[in-house]
Amino acid sequence: MQKMDFNRGWSVQREGEDVVKTVCLPHDAMIYESRSKDAATAGASGYFREGKYIYRKMLQVPRDWEEKTVLLECEGVYQNAEVQVNGARAAVRPYGYTNFFVDLGSFLTFGAENEITVVADNSKAPNSRWYSGSGMYREAQLYVGPKTCILPEGVKVSVLDQERIRVDVELTGPGAKESDDQLEVEILFEGRKIATAQGNHAEIVIPDVKLWDEEHPDLYQCRVTLKKEGDVADEAAVSFGMRIVTWSGDGFFVNGNPVLLRGACIHHDNGVLGACAFRDAEWRRVKILKEAGFNAIRSAHNPISKAMLDACDALGMYVMDETFDMWIIHKNPYDYGDEAFRQWWKQDVSAMVSKDYNHPSVVMYSIGNEISELGLAEGQEICRQMADFIRDMDKSRAITCGINLMLATMAAKGKGLYGTDKDGKEKQTGSQSMDSVPTSTVFNLMMNKMGGIMDKMASGKAADKVADAVDPFLDIPGYNYATSRYRKELEKHPERTIVGSETLPKSLYRNWQLVKKLPGLVGDFMWTGWDYLGEAGIGTVRYTDRKTKKDTEDGLIVSGGPGVIDICGKMRPEVYWDQIIWGLRKEPAIGVNPYTHARDFQGMSMWRDTDAVESWSWEGCEGEKCDVVVYGAGDHAKLFVNGKCVGKKKIKECKAIFPKVAYEPGSISAAIYDASGWELARTKMRSASGRTQIQLTPEKSVLSANGQDLCFLEIDLTGENGITKSSVDQKLTVAVEGAGVLQAFGSARPHMAEDFVSASHTTYYGKALAVIRAGYEPGNIRVTVSGDGLKTQERILEVVPSETTAI
């Protein structure tokens, strides 16, 4: 089928309002909404408002399409999507994270203009534990082909062993079952044909195989041609990798080689872009995560985008793709749980498996996250059914589930956090009345106060009963915040394989020692690798005035805060600690508590025990004292300010903390030593000097005129020596002219009184990020950045013609 970009020329209107805007998908309507402490989802959504949005697009349909198959694909609509064609309902999809296809044929008027309408109803809230976004936040595609054609996800490549594959082709339309001898299958590597076969179910031997893994992400192409009377009737092409995953009590293996999963839990949003799943944004995230040392991501807690899967395939990143955050017991009054889940889970799971099937990066399917009903008989039966349902479609990947044993044992005792009655007790029916469902904010507050208790409960006898009931249904049980269980579980069941599916970043050292020591513990996924919008402040370090006890930051918190990479893609110093623990880095690193808060009280969260910044540039803070941490693998460390040693500390768990170090402009350096005093390595940071100036660093300068390409423009306030001034923040303004637009502009500041869609924003620790989006016409984009008292800076970006077919 011919695949056409269906992202251009939509209009969107919020229900109840007169304003109609022209937009290009992906489009997140929520990021344009005002923020308020009175928002229905409150901090869970980052205080953004919800709403119901109507998207419309006119489509001129040729008369000859009457003899064709016409399909619309929506890759993601949040939520309660309804697709209409000329006013008639063509499809519905409650779940906001599923890609789905709509057969438009019986609804179209041929030889005329047709109106396509997509309604995204996110008006009933709260319905999410994090920032969901609203509307058509992922791409849309239009597929047109003959009546008998290859379906868009109709080519499935199964790797049988390290040399053989099977290609199964699904056709639709009249004569589909009789088309076996009319199908030609070609396998290509780097554009060169290396093997051929015929038929709907073809087994093929791959010569001189290039196996896919994280270090060698080699991809093949499978091209299928449907012929009719010797002529080409339809074509389809997919990429795949030669990769086999196995697991046992001895570990997790990719192509027979042992792999330890250095995992990052990530949410689906792209920071200042909101929920929009731009291809460039998804690729950028995977690239930065891999540079940070991660080799695996968990798509928490919903199916990952197609664009990110492509990036993981190409760059070499393992994926745990996850289905749901709730099953039959609601976590928020208006979420997908209970009725919608019961009716739709099979369709949504099928969609995820079909989407993932040809992607070698996907090594695990997770069937849920912190499902408290796993402590109940009905939940355990659903677990068995869902796991078996997936195995019927795909036996090549491991099935897991992010189990919170504390929540499950509480549910088993009738004391569940997410209750069905007004007294808070959970029943095995799982059905709930909306006025009795507590919001997930309660859970986050509880976690911050009793996280240690949760870990202890995970190794108790009540937890044993839940694990023994559920784990046999799973290939690799996942445990959330349950480090205390790892050793006990594997001593009791040495044949099992388990994974730390969600853990605290600050606990990585302890967790990773267990990963290395216990063969059946195959990895650790920290919460989180990348920071995200919503769950406002669960990991944010709070600063309050020591006298007034009031927050020293203005504005509602917009982000979660636990990520070791911030929402703009900047690695925090904790990343270097992670790399040292994983054995990926020998050079030490320095993290500096912000001197701008030297006199404030610093309140930590369960998820983060530091707010360190990678900077020794704190203009105006001379003489102030703050803690400095040195990350390194050695016996002890020394810290030097302007060449003078200011302390020597023992290294414990790959870090040494130097309290109350006075700030002096110049330089700070750290050296690590072995027990004999031999210096192993050192590092150094310098201060900014000279007048403040704006520095622009575009991540690319040539974009394609496809309406989708992005340029991420890093903006720094630096000294004349090019070093960022971390204590100098001010409002900057971005102007974009020519063949593109300003898609987003913001910073990683957690307390935000501004937004991400205006042309002006205040820097955070001297940094901001602007995102420039190409249009559909080639030309130049002129970007200027200005600020009071600063010299305006300019960059020119080139937009070149695109080969993408957009209608």
Coordinates of C-alpha atoms in Angstrom, one line a residue, residues 222-579:
C222 CA 12.4 -7.5 3.9
R223 CA 10.6 -6.4 0.7
V224 CA 7.4 -8.2 -0.3
T225 CA 5.8 -7.8 -3.8
L226 CA 2.3 -9.0 -4.7
K227 CA 1.9 -9.6 -8.4
K228 CA -1.2 -10.0 -10.5
E229 CA -0.8 -11.4 -14.0
G230 CA 2.9 -10.6 -13.9
D231 CA 2.4 -7.0 -12.9
V232 CA 3.2 -5.4 -9.5
A233 CA -0.1 -5.0 -7.7
D234 CA 1.2 -4.1 -4.2
E235 CA 4.5 -3.8 -2.3
A236 CA 5.5 -3.6 1.4
A237 CA 8.9 -3.3 3.1
V238 CA 10.0 -3.7 6.7
S239 CA 13.2 -3.7 8.6
F240 CA 14.3 -6.4 11.0
G241 CA 17.3 -7.7 12.9
M242 CA 18.7 -11.1 13.3
R243 CA 18.4 -11.4 17.1
I244 CA 17.5 -14.2 19.4
V245 CA 16.7 -13.6 23.1
T246 CA 16.9 -16.4 25.7
W247 CA 16.7 -16.4 29.5
S248 CA 17.2 -18.8 32.4
G249 CA 18.4 -18.9 36.0
D250 CA 21.8 -18.3 34.5
G251 CA 20.9 -14.9 33.1
F252 CA 19.6 -13.0 30.1
F253 CA 21.2 -13.7 26.7
V254 CA 21.1 -12.0 23.3
N255 CA 22.4 -14.3 20.5
G256 CA 23.8 -16.5 23.2
N257 CA 25.8 -13.7 24.9
P258 CA 25.1 -12.7 28.5
V259 CA 23.6 -9.2 28.8
L260 CA 23.1 -7.1 32.0
L261 CA 20.3 -4.5 31.4
R262 CA 21.4 -1.0 32.4
G263 CA 17.9 0.3 32.3
A264 CA 16.1 3.6 32.3
C265 CA 12.4 3.9 32.9
I266 CA 11.0 6.7 30.7
H267 CA 7.6 8.3 30.2
H268 CA 6.3 9.2 26.8
D269 CA 6.5 13.0 26.9
N270 CA 9.3 15.0 25.3
G271 CA 9.7 17.7 27.8
V272 CA 9.2 21.2 26.4
L273 CA 7.4 19.6 23.4
G274 CA 4.8 18.0 25.6
A275 CA 3.6 14.6 24.5
C276 CA 4.4 15.1 20.8
A277 CA 6.3 12.1 19.5
F278 CA 8.3 13.8 16.8
R279 CA 10.8 11.4 15.1
D280 CA 13.7 13.7 15.7
A281 CA 12.8 14.1 19.4
E282 CA 12.5 10.3 19.9
W283 CA 15.8 9.7 18.2
R284 CA 17.5 12.4 20.2
R285 CA 16.3 10.8 23.5
V286 CA 17.6 7.4 22.6
K287 CA 20.9 8.8 21.4
I288 CA 21.4 10.8 24.7
L289 CA 20.3 7.8 26.8
K290 CA 22.8 5.6 25.1
E291 CA 25.5 8.2 25.5
A292 CA 24.7 8.3 29.2
G293 CA 25.4 4.5 29.4
F294 CA 21.9 3.0 29.4
N295 CA 21.5 0.0 27.1
A296 CA 17.8 -0.6 27.9
I297 CA 14.6 1.4 28.4
R298 CA 11.3 0.6 29.9
S299 CA 8.4 2.3 28.2
A300 CA 6.5 3.3 31.4
H301 CA 3.7 2.8 31.5
N302 CA 2.2 2.5 28.0
P303 CA 3.3 1.3 24.6
I304 CA 6.2 3.1 23.0
S305 CA 6.0 5.1 19.8
K306 CA 6.9 3.7 16.4
A307 CA 9.5 6.5 16.0
M308 CA 11.3 5.6 19.2
L309 CA 11.3 1.9 18.2
D310 CA 13.0 2.8 15.0
A311 CA 15.6 4.8 16.9
C312 CA 16.2 1.9 19.3
D313 CA 16.6 -0.5 16.4
A314 CA 19.1 1.7 14.6
L315 CA 21.1 2.8 17.6
G316 CA 21.1 -0.4 19.6
M317 CA 18.9 0.0 22.6
Y318 CA 16.9 -2.8 24.3
V319 CA 13.3 -2.2 25.0
M320 CA 10.8 -3.4 27.6
D321 CA 7.5 -2.3 26.0
E322 CA 4.7 -1.9 28.6
T323 CA 0.9 -2.2 28.1
F324 CA -1.0 -0.7 31.0
D325 CA -0.8 1.1 34.3
M326 CA -4.1 -0.3 35.5
W327 CA -6.3 -3.3 34.9
I328 CA -9.6 -3.7 36.7
I329 CA -8.9 -1.4 39.7
H330 CA -8.8 2.3 38.9
K331 CA -5.9 4.4 40.0
N332 CA -7.8 7.5 39.0
P333 CA -11.5 8.0 38.7
Y334 CA -11.6 8.3 34.9
D335 CA -8.7 6.2 33.8
Y336 CA -8.7 3.1 31.5
G337 CA -9.4 0.7 34.3
D338 CA -12.2 -1.7 34.8
E339 CA -14.9 -1.4 32.1
A340 CA -12.6 -0.1 29.3
F341 CA -9.9 -2.5 30.2
R342 CA -12.2 -5.5 30.2
Q343 CA -13.6 -4.6 26.8
W344 CA -10.5 -3.5 25.1
W345 CA -7.4 -5.1 26.6
K346 CA -7.1 -7.9 23.9
Q347 CA -7.3 -5.4 21.0
D348 CA -4.8 -3.0 22.7
V349 CA -2.3 -5.8 23.5
S350 CA -2.6 -7.2 20.0
A351 CA -1.9 -3.7 18.6
M352 CA 1.3 -3.4 20.7
V353 CA 2.6 -6.9 19.8
S354 CA 1.9 -6.2 16.1
K355 CA 3.6 -2.9 16.3
D356 CA 6.7 -4.4 18.0
Y357 CA 7.0 -7.7 16.1
N358 CA 9.7 -6.8 13.6
H359 CA 11.7 -4.6 16.0
P360 CA 14.8 -6.4 17.3
S361 CA 15.1 -3.8 20.0
V362 CA 12.0 -5.1 21.8
V363 CA 13.2 -7.9 24.1
M364 CA 10.4 -7.9 26.7
Y365 CA 6.7 -7.3 26.9
S366 CA 5.5 -5.9 30.3
I367 CA 1.8 -6.6 30.9
G368 CA 1.3 -4.0 33.6
N369 CA 2.7 -1.7 36.3
E370 CA 2.0 -1.9 40.0
I371 CA -1.2 -3.8 39.5
S372 CA -2.5 -4.2 43.0
E373 CA -5.1 -6.8 42.0
L374 CA -2.2 -9.2 41.5
G375 CA -3.0 -9.9 45.2
L376 CA -6.5 -11.0 44.2
A377 CA -7.7 -14.1 42.5
E378 CA -9.2 -12.2 39.5
G379 CA -6.1 -10.2 38.9
Q380 CA -3.9 -13.4 39.0
E381 CA -6.2 -15.0 36.4
I382 CA -5.9 -11.9 34.2
C383 CA -2.2 -12.1 34.5
R384 CA -2.3 -15.7 33.2
Q385 CA -4.7 -14.9 30.4
M386 CA -2.7 -11.9 29.2
A387 CA 0.6 -13.7 29.3
D388 CA -0.8 -16.7 27.3
F389 CA -2.5 -14.3 24.9
I390 CA 0.8 -12.7 24.1
R391 CA 2.6 -16.0 23.7
D392 CA 0.0 -17.1 21.2
M393 CA 1.1 -14.2 19.0
D394 CA 4.8 -14.0 19.9
K395 CA 6.9 -16.5 21.8
S396 CA 10.3 -14.9 21.0
R397 CA 10.3 -12.3 23.8
A398 CA 10.1 -12.5 27.5
I399 CA 7.0 -11.5 29.4
T400 CA 7.3 -9.5 32.5
C401 CA 5.2 -7.2 34.8
G402 CA 6.3 -4.4 37.1
I403 CA 5.1 -5.9 40.4
N404 CA 4.8 -3.7 43.5
L405 CA 4.5 -6.4 46.2
M406 CA 3.5 -3.9 48.9
L407 CA 0.5 -2.8 46.9
A408 CA -0.4 -6.3 46.0
T409 CA -0.2 -7.6 49.5
M410 CA -2.2 -4.7 50.8
A411 CA -4.9 -5.6 48.3
A412 CA -4.8 -9.2 49.3
K413 CA -5.6 -8.2 52.9
G414 CA -8.4 -5.9 51.8
K415 CA -6.5 -2.8 52.6
G416 CA -5.6 -1.7 49.1
L417 CA -4.5 1.9 48.3
Y418 CA -6.7 2.1 45.3
G419 CA -10.0 1.2 46.9
T420 CA -13.4 0.2 45.5
D421 CA -15.5 1.3 48.4
K422 CA -15.6 4.5 50.4
D423 CA -13.8 2.7 53.2
G424 CA -10.9 2.0 50.8
K425 CA -11.2 -1.8 50.6
E426 CA -10.6 -3.7 47.4
K427 CA -12.9 -6.5 46.3
Q428 CA -12.2 -9.3 43.9
T429 CA -14.7 -7.9 41.5
G430 CA -12.5 -4.9 40.8
S431 CA -15.5 -2.8 39.9
Q432 CA -15.5 0.7 41.3
S433 CA -17.8 3.6 41.7
M434 CA -16.1 6.8 40.5
D435 CA -16.7 8.8 43.7
S436 CA -14.8 6.3 45.8
V437 CA -11.5 6.2 43.8
P438 CA -8.6 8.0 45.3
T439 CA -6.2 9.8 43.0
S440 CA -2.7 8.5 42.6
T441 CA -1.2 11.5 44.4
V442 CA -1.8 9.6 47.6
F443 CA 0.6 6.9 46.5
N444 CA 3.4 9.4 45.7
L445 CA 3.0 11.1 49.1
M446 CA 3.1 7.7 50.8
M447 CA 6.2 6.6 48.8
N448 CA 8.2 9.6 49.9
K449 CA 7.3 8.8 53.5
M450 CA 7.6 5.1 53.6
G451 CA 9.7 3.9 50.7
G452 CA 12.0 1.9 53.0
I453 CA 9.0 0.1 54.4
M454 CA 7.9 -0.9 50.9
D455 CA 11.2 -2.6 50.3
K456 CA 11.0 -4.5 53.6
M457 CA 7.4 -5.6 52.8
A458 CA 8.6 -7.0 49.5
S459 CA 10.5 -9.8 51.3
G460 CA 7.8 -10.7 53.8
K461 CA 5.7 -13.8 53.9
A462 CA 2.6 -12.0 52.5
A463 CA 4.7 -11.0 49.5
D464 CA 5.9 -14.6 49.1
K465 CA 2.2 -15.7 48.6
V466 CA 1.7 -13.0 45.8
A467 CA 5.0 -13.8 44.1
D468 CA 4.3 -17.6 44.2
A469 CA 0.9 -17.1 42.7
V470 CA 2.0 -14.7 39.9
D471 CA 5.6 -15.4 39.0
P472 CA 4.9 -18.8 37.3
F473 CA 2.8 -16.9 34.6
L474 CA 5.7 -14.6 33.8
D475 CA 9.0 -15.4 32.1
I476 CA 10.9 -12.7 34.0
P477 CA 9.0 -11.3 36.9
G478 CA 9.8 -7.6 37.5
Y479 CA 10.0 -6.1 40.9
N480 CA 9.4 -2.5 41.7
Y481 CA 11.2 -1.1 44.8
A482 CA 12.0 -4.6 46.1
T483 CA 15.8 -4.9 46.4
S484 CA 15.4 -6.9 49.6
R485 CA 13.6 -9.6 47.7
Y486 CA 16.2 -10.4 45.0
R487 CA 18.5 -12.7 46.9
K488 CA 15.6 -14.4 48.7
E489 CA 13.7 -15.0 45.5
L490 CA 16.7 -16.6 43.7
E491 CA 17.7 -18.7 46.6
K492 CA 14.2 -20.1 46.8
H493 CA 13.8 -20.4 43.0
P494 CA 17.3 -20.6 41.4
E495 CA 15.7 -21.5 38.1
R496 CA 13.9 -18.2 37.9
T497 CA 15.0 -15.0 36.0
I498 CA 14.0 -11.7 37.6
V499 CA 14.6 -8.0 36.9
G500 CA 14.5 -4.8 38.9
S501 CA 11.8 -3.2 36.9
E502 CA 11.7 0.0 38.9
T503 CA 14.3 1.2 41.4
L504 CA 15.6 4.4 43.0
P505 CA 18.4 6.1 41.1
K506 CA 20.2 6.7 44.4
S507 CA 20.2 3.0 45.1
L508 CA 22.1 2.0 41.9
Y509 CA 25.3 1.1 43.6
R510 CA 23.7 -1.5 45.9
N511 CA 21.4 -2.8 43.2
W512 CA 24.2 -3.2 40.7
Q513 CA 26.3 -5.2 43.1
L514 CA 23.5 -7.7 43.3
V515 CA 23.0 -7.7 39.5
K516 CA 26.6 -8.6 39.1
K517 CA 26.5 -11.2 41.8
L518 CA 23.2 -13.0 41.2
P519 CA 23.0 -14.7 37.7
G520 CA 19.2 -14.7 37.7
L521 CA 18.9 -11.0 38.3
V522 CA 19.3 -9.6 34.8
G523 CA 19.2 -5.9 35.2
D524 CA 18.0 -2.7 36.9
F525 CA 15.6 0.0 35.6
M526 CA 15.9 3.2 37.5
W527 CA 13.0 5.7 38.0
T528 CA 13.8 7.6 35.9
G529 CA 16.5 7.8 33.3
W530 CA 14.9 10.9 31.7
D531 CA 12.8 13.4 33.7
Y532 CA 9.3 14.0 32.6
L533 CA 6.2 16.3 32.9
G534 CA 3.7 15.6 35.6
E535 CA 3.9 13.7 39.0
A536 CA 5.0 17.2 39.9
G537 CA 7.8 17.3 42.4
I538 CA 8.0 13.7 43.5
G539 CA 11.8 13.8 42.9
T540 CA 12.3 17.6 43.1
V541 CA 14.7 18.9 45.7
R542 CA 12.8 21.6 47.5
Y543 CA 14.4 24.8 48.8
T544 CA 12.8 26.8 51.6
D545 CA 13.8 29.9 53.5
R546 CA 15.3 28.9 56.8
K547 CA 13.4 31.6 58.6
T548 CA 10.0 31.8 56.9
K549 CA 9.9 28.1 55.9
K550 CA 8.5 29.3 52.5
D551 CA 9.6 28.0 49.1
T552 CA 12.2 30.2 47.6
E553 CA 11.1 29.3 44.1
D554 CA 8.0 30.8 42.4
G555 CA 5.5 28.9 40.2
L556 CA 3.8 25.5 40.2
I557 CA 6.1 22.6 39.8
V558 CA 5.8 21.2 36.3
S559 CA 8.1 18.1 36.2
G560 CA 8.6 15.0 38.3
G561 CA 12.2 15.6 39.2
P562 CA 13.7 12.1 39.6
G563 CA 15.4 11.8 36.2
V564 CA 19.2 11.7 36.0
I565 CA 18.7 13.5 32.6
D566 CA 16.6 16.6 32.8
I567 CA 13.6 17.3 30.6
C568 CA 15.8 19.2 28.1
G569 CA 18.2 16.4 27.7
K570 CA 21.0 17.7 29.9
M571 CA 22.8 14.9 31.9
R572 CA 22.9 15.6 35.6
P573 CA 26.1 14.6 37.5
E574 CA 24.4 11.5 38.7
V575 CA 24.9 10.1 35.2
Y576 CA 28.6 10.0 35.7
W577 CA 28.1 8.1 39.0
D578 CA 26.0 5.6 37.1
Q579 CA 28.7 5.2 34.4

